[in-house]
Coordinates of C-alpha atoms in Angstrom, one line a residue:
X1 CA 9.7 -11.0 101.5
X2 CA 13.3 -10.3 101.6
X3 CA 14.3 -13.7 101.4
X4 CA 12.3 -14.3 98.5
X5 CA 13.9 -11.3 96.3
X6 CA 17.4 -12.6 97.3
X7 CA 16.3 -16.2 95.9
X8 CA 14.6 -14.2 92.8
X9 CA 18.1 -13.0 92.7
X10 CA 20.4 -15.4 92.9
X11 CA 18.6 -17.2 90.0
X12 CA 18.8 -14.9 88.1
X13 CA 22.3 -14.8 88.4
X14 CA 22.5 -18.3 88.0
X15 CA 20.5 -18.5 84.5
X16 CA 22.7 -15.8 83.3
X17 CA 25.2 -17.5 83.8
X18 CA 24.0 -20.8 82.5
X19 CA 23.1 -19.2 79.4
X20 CA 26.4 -17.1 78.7
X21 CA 29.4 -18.1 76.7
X22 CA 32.5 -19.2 78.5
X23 CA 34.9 -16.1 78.7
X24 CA 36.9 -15.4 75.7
X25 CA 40.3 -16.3 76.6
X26 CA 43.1 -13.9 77.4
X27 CA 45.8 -12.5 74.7
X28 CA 48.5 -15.3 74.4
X29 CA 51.9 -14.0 76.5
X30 CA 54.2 -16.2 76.9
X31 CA 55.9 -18.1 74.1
X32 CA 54.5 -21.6 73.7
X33 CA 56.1 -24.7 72.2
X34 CA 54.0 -27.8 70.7
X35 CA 56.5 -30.7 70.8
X36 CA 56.3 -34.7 69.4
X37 CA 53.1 -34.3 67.5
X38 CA 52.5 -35.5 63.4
X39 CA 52.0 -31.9 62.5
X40 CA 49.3 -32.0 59.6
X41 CA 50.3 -28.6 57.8
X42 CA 47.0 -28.3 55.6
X43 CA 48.9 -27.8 52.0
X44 CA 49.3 -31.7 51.6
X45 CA 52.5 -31.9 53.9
X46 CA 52.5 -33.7 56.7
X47 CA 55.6 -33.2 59.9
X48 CA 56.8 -36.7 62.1
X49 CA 57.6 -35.9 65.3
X50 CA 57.2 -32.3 65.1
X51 CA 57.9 -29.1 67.3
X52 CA 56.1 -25.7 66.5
X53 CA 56.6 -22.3 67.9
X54 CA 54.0 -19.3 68.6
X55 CA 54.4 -16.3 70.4
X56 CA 52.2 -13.0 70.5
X57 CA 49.9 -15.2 68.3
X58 CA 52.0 -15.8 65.5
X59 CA 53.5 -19.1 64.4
X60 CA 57.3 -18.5 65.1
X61 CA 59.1 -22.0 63.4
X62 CA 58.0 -25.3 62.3
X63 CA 59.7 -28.3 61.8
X64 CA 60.9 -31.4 62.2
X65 CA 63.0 -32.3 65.7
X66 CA 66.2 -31.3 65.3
X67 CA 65.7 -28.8 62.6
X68 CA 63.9 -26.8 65.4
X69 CA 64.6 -25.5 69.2
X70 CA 61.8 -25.5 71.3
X71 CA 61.3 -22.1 73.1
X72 CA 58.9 -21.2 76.3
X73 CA 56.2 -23.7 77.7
X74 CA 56.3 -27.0 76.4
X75 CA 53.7 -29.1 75.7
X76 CA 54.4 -32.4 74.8
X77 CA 51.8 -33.7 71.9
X78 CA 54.1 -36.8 71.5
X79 CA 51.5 -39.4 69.7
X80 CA 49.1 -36.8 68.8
X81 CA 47.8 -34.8 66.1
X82 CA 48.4 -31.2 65.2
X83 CA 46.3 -29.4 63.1
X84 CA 45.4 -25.7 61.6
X85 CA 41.8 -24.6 63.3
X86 CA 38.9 -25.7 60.3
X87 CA 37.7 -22.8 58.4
X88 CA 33.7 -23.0 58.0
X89 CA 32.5 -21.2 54.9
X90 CA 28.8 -20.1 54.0
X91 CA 27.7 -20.2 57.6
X92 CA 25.4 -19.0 59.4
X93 CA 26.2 -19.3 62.8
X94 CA 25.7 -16.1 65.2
X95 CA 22.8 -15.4 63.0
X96 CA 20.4 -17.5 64.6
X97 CA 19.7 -19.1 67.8
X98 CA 16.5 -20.9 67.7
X99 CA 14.9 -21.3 64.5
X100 CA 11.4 -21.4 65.9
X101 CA 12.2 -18.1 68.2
X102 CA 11.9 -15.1 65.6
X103 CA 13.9 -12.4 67.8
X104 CA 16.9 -14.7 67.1
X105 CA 16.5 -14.7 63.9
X106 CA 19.0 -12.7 62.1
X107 CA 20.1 -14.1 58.8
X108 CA 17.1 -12.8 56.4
X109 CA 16.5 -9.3 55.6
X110 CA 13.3 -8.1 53.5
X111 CA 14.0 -7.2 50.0
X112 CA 15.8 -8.4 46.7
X113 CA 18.5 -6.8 46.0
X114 CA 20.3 -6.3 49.4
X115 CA 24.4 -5.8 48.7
X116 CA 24.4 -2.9 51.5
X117 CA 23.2 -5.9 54.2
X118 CA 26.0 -6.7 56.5
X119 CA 26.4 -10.2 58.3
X120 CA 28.8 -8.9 60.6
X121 CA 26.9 -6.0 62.7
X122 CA 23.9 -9.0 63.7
X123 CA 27.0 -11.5 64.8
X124 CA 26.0 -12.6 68.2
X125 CA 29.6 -13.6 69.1
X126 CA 27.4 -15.8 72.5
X127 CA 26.1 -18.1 70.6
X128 CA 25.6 -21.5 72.5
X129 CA 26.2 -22.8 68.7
X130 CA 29.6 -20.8 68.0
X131 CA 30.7 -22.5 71.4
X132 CA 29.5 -26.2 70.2
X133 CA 31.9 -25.8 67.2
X134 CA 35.3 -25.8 69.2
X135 CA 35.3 -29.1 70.3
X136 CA 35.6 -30.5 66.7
X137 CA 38.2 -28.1 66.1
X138 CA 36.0 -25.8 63.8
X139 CA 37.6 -22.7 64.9
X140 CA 36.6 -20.3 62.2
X141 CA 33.8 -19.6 59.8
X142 CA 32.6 -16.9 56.9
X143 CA 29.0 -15.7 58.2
X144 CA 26.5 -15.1 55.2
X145 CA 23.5 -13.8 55.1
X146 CA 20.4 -15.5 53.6
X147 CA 17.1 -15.0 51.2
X148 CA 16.4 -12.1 48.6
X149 CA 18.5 -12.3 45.6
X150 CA 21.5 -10.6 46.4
X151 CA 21.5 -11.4 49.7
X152 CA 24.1 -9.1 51.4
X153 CA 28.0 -9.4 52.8
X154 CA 29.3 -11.6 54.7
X155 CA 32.3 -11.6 56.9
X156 CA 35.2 -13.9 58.5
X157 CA 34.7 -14.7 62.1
X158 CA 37.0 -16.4 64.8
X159 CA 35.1 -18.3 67.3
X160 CA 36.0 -16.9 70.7
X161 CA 35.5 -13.2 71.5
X162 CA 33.0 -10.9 73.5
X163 CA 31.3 -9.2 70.8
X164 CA 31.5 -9.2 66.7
X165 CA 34.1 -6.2 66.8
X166 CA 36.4 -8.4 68.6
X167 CA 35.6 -11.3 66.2
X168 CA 36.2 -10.2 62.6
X169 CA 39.4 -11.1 61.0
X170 CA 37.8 -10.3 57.3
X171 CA 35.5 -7.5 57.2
X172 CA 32.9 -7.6 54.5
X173 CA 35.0 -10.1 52.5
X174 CA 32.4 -11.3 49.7
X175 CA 28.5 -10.1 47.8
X176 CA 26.2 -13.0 47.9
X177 CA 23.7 -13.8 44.9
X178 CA 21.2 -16.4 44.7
X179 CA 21.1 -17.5 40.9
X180 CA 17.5 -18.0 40.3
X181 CA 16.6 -21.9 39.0
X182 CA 16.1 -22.6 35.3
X183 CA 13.4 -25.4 36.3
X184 CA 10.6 -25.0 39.1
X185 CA 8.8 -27.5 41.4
X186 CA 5.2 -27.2 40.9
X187 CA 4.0 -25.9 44.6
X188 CA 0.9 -28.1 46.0
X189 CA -0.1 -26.0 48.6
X190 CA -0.3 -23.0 46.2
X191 CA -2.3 -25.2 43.7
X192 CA 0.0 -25.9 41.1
X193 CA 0.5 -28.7 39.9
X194 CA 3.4 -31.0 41.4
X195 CA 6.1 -32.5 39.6
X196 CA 9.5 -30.2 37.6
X197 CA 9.0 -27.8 34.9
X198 CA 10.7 -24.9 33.5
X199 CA 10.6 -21.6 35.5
X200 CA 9.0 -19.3 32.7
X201 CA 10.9 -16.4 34.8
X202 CA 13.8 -17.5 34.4
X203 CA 15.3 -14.8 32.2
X204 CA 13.2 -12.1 33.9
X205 CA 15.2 -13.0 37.1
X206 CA 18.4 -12.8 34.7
X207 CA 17.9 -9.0 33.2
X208 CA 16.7 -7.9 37.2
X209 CA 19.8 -8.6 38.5
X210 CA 21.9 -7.5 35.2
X211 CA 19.9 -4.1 35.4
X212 CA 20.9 -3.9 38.7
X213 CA 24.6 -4.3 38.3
X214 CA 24.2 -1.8 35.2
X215 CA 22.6 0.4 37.0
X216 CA 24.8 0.3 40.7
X217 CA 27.4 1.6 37.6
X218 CA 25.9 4.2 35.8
X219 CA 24.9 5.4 39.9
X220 CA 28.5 5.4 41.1
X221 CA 29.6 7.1 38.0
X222 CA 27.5 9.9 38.4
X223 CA 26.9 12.4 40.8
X224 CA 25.9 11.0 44.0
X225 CA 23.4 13.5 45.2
X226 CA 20.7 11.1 46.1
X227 CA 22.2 8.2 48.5
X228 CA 21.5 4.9 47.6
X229 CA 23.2 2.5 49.6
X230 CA 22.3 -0.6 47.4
X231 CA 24.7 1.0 44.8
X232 CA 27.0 2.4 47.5
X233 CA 27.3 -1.0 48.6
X234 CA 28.1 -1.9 45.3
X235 CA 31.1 0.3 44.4
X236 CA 33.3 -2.4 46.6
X237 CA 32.6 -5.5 43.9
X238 CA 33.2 -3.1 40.7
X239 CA 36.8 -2.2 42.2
X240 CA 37.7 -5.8 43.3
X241 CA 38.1 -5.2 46.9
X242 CA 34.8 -8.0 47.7
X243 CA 34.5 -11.3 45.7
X244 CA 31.1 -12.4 44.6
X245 CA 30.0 -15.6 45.7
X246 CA 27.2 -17.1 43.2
X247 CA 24.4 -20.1 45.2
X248 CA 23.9 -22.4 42.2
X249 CA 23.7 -25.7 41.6
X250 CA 22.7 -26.7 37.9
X251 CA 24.3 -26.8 34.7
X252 CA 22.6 -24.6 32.4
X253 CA 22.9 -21.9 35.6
X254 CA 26.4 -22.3 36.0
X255 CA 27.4 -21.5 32.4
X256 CA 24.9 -18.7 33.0
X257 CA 26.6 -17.5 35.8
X258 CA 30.5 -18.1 33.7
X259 CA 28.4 -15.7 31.3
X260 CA 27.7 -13.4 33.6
X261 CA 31.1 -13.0 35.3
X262 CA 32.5 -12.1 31.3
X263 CA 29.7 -9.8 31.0
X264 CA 30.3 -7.7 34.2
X265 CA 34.4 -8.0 34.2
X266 CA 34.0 -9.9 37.8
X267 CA 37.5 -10.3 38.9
X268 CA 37.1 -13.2 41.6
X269 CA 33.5 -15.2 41.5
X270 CA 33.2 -18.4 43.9
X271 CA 30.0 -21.1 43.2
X272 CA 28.4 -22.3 46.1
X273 CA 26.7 -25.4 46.0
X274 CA 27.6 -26.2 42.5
X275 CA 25.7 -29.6 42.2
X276 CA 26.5 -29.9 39.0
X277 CA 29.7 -28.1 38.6
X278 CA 31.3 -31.1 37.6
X279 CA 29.5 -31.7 34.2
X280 CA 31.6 -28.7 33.2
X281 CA 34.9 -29.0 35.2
X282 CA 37.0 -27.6 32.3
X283 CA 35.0 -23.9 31.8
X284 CA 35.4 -23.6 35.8
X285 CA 39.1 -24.2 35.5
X286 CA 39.6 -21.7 32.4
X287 CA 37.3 -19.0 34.1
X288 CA 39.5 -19.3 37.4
X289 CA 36.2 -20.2 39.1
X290 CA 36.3 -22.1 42.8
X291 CA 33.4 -24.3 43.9
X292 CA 32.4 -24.8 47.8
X293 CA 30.6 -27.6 46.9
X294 CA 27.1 -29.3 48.4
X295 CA 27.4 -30.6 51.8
X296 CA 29.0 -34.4 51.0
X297 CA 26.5 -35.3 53.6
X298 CA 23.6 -35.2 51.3
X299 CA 21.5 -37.4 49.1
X300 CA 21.4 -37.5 44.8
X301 CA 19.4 -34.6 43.5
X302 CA 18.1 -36.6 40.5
X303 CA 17.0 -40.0 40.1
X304 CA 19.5 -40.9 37.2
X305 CA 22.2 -39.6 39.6
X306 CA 25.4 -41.5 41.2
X307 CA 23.8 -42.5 44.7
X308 CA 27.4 -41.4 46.0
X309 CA 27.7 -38.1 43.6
X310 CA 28.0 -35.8 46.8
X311 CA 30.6 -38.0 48.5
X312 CA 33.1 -37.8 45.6
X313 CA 32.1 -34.2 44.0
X314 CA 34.7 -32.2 45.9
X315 CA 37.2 -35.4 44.5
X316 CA 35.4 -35.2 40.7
X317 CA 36.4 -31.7 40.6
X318 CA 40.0 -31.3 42.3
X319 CA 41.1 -34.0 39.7
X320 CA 40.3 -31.4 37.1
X321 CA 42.4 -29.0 38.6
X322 CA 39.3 -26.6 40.2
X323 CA 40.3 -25.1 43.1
X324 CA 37.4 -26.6 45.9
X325 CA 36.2 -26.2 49.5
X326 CA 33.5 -27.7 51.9
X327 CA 30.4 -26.2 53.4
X328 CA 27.6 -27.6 55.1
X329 CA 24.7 -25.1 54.2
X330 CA 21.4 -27.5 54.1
X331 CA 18.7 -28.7 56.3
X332 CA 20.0 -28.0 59.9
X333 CA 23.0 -26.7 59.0
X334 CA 24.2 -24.1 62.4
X335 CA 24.2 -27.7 64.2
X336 CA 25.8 -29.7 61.1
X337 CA 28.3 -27.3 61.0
X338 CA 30.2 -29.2 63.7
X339 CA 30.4 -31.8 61.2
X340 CA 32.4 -30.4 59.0
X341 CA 35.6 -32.5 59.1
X342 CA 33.9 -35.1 59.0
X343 CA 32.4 -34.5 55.6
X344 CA 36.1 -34.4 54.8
X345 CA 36.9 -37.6 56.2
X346 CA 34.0 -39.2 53.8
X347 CA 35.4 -37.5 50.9
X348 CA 38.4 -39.7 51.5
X349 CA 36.3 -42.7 51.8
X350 CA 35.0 -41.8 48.4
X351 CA 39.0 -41.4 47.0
X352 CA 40.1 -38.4 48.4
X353 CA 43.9 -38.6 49.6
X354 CA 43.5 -37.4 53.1
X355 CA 45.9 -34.5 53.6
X356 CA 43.9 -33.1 50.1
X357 CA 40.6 -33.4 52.1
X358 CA 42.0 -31.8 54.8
X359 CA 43.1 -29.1 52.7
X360 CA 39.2 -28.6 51.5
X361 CA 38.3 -27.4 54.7
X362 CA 41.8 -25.4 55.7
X363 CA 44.3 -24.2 53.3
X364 CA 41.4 -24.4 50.0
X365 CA 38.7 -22.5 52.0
X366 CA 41.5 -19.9 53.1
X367 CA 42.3 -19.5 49.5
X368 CA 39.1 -19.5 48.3
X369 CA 38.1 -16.5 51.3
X370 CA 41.2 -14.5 51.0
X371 CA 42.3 -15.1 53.8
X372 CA 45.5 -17.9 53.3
X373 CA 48.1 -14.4 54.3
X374 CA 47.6 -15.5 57.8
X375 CA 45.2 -18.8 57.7
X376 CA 44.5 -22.2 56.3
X377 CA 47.6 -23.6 57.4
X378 CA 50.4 -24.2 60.0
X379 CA 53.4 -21.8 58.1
X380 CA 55.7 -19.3 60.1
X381 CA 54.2 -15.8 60.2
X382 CA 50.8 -16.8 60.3
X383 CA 47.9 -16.6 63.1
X384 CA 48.2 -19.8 65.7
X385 CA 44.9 -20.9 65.0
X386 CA 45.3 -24.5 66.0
X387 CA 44.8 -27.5 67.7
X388 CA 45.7 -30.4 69.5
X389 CA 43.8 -33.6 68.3
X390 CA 44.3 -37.6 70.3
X391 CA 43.9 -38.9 66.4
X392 CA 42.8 -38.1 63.1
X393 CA 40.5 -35.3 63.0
X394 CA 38.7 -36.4 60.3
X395 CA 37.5 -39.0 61.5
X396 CA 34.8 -39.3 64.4
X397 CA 36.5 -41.8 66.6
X398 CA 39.8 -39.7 66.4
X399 CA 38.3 -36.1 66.4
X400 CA 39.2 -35.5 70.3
X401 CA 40.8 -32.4 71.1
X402 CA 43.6 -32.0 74.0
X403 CA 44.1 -28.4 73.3
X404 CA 43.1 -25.6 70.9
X405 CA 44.4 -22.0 70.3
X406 CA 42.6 -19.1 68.3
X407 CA 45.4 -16.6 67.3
X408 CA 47.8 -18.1 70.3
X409 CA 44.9 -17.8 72.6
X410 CA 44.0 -21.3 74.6
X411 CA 40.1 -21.8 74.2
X412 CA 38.1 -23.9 76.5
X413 CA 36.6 -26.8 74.6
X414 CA 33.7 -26.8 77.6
X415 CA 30.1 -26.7 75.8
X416 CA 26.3 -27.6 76.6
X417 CA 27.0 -30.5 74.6
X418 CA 30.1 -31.6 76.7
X419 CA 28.5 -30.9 80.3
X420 CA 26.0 -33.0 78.9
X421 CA 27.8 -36.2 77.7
X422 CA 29.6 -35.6 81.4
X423 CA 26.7 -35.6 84.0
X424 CA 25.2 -38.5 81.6
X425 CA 28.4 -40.3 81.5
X426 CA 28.5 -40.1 85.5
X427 CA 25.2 -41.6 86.0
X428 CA 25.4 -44.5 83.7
X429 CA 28.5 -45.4 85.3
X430 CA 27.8 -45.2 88.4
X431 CA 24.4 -47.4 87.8
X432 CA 27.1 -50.0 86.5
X433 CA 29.0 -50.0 89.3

């Protein structure tokens, strides 16, 4: 009997283990020098034979050899690639595990109007997904919330820490509202009839989330007595301290949603999605709107559409001046969000100069977050979140990374995925052999 609770045990032990992230990695102290690599800055600037500094988790120098003294350990990057860590906007990784397992399912709340629902105190910093990003160099991410229609807050998240107090390097950065459709798809399994026709609720869903707004105001400017913390949660937008980040994709609802920002005195507003953002380029740029567009991966919406429209969006609107970002929300998106530089890479294929698709998902994103003071892109004084690449990073044959640092910190780029492709790769070869 003995035996068979030490067994019991040691199992468990062992599944504990198996199931567990890697250990986050241990403050940086020592200074570190990256020398020889093409240092690709993420503003458009690009480094030859390049030597960069960090120390204490800050980026000390940059330059070109010669202009620079390397300092500390060296690590020579000589034919490499060196690149600022990928910033993954409207995530939801942490939030859910297993879509199919409801206890690991974080990322809805019930309700409607839900601006006092925080992304960041459900983070599971564990994640077996969170670890799967690394590899790809995706280093990173803003965590949002899902369903209702103000959905909640989300927060900025490094990817390697022991819990979500050690993660956060944004706190409730942004409100999330998702602008209700002009047109409706006729539901078959609820009897209607199939097919696309206007929503005839449409401007009810308008004046609900107007009356809200109007009323979070008219609550905050009064007495207080009764807590509400829908409007409590609200007093952070009115003063400018939290953008607002608006989920919409047509026309007609994005000149809706330029309305709206007027109408409520909206200092920053972000469109996510924005399918057809595009159509009306100039009002975006006037209105000092940004656009995370559509994942690039993605099929035409409409049958009279470009069959390539998603490739060259992000392209369509930075050549009209709108400031623009990537994001891979969609069908399967915790896993897709690995892919994320590689839905840069085919924005180039589509026209995109690559160092201006890099900067869609690095210096843009950090911009477009509030967060380019210390991220987005490889500058003196800001966090060493970086990494080491054998080629171009955008590109899947190239995306293979010899080292990466999260705020000077050297991450293990070990996942399920990796010990995976490494017991497989050692069978197949030694069956060749």
């Amino acid at each position: 009997m003995r035996i068979t609770y030490i067994f019991i045990f040691v199992f468990i032990c062992s599944l504990g283990t198996g199931l567990a992230q890697q250990t986050p990695a241990p403050k940086q102290n020592n200074t570190i020098s990256i020398v020889g690599a093409t240092a690709h800055i993420g503003n458009g600037q690009v480094i030859e034979n390049s030597i960069l500094t960090f120390e204490e988790g800050k980026i000390t120098a940059i330059g070109a050899s010669g202009d620079v003294d390397p300092s500390g350990e060296i690590i020579n990057a000589e034919g490499k690639h060196l690149y600022p860590g990928f910033i993954a906007a409207n995530a939801t990784l942490g939030l859910v595990e297993i879509s199919a397992v409801r206890a690991t399912d974080d990322e809805d709340e019930i309700g409607t109007m839900l601006p006092h629902i925080r992304s960041l105190i459900a983070y599971n910093a564990e994640s077996k997904l969170i670890e799967s990003m690394r590899p790809n160099g995706v280093l990173m991410g803003q965590i949002v919330p899902r369903g209702g229609r103000i959905s909640g807050t989300s927060s900025i998240m490094q990817f390697d820490a022991w819990n979500w107090e050690d993660a956060v390097v944004k706190e409730d950065d942004a409100l999330h509202i998702n602008w209700p459709g002009s047109f409706s798809r006729g539901r078959w399994w609820a009897g209607e009839d199939p097919g696309i026709k206007p929503n005839e609720e449409y401007q009810q869903h308008l004046r609900g989330l107007t009356e809200f707004f109007n009323s979070s105001r008219a609550y905050l400017g009064g007495d207080r007595k009764i807590k509400n913390l829908p409007y409590l949660a609200m007093e952070s937008v009115f003063d400018g301290d939290k953008k607002v980040f608006v989920h919409v994709d047509g026309e007609r609802e994005i000149q809706d949603v330029i309305q709206f920002k007027k109408d409520q005195n909206l200092d920053e507003l972000v469109i996510v999605g924005g399918y057809e953002a595009h159509k009306i380029s100039d009002q975006l740029k006037e209105n000092n709107i940004s656009v995370l567009v559509t994942r690039a991966h993605s099929t035409p919406d409409n049958e009279d559409d470009d069959y390539d429209l998603p490739y060259k969006l992000a392209k369509l609107l930075h050549n009209e001046g709108v400031l623009v970002g990537l994001q891979s929300s969609g069908s399967m998106e915790r896993m897709n969000t690995r892919n994320l530089p590689f839905y840069a890479g085919t924005t180039v294929a589509y026209g995109m100069d690559k160092e201006e698709a890099l900067s869609l998902i690095t210096s843009n994103v950090a911009k477009i977050l509030g967060i380019d003071e210390f991220a987005g892109s490889l500058e003196e004084g800001k966090d060493a979140t970086l990494f080491i690449s054998e080629g171009d990073a955008l590109d899947m044959r190239g995306n293979i990374l010899d080292k990466a640092f999260i705020q000077g910190r050297e991450l293990s780029l070990k996942s399920h995925q990796t010990e995976l492709y490494e017991r497989y790769k050692e069978k197949y070869e030694s069956q060749s052999e």
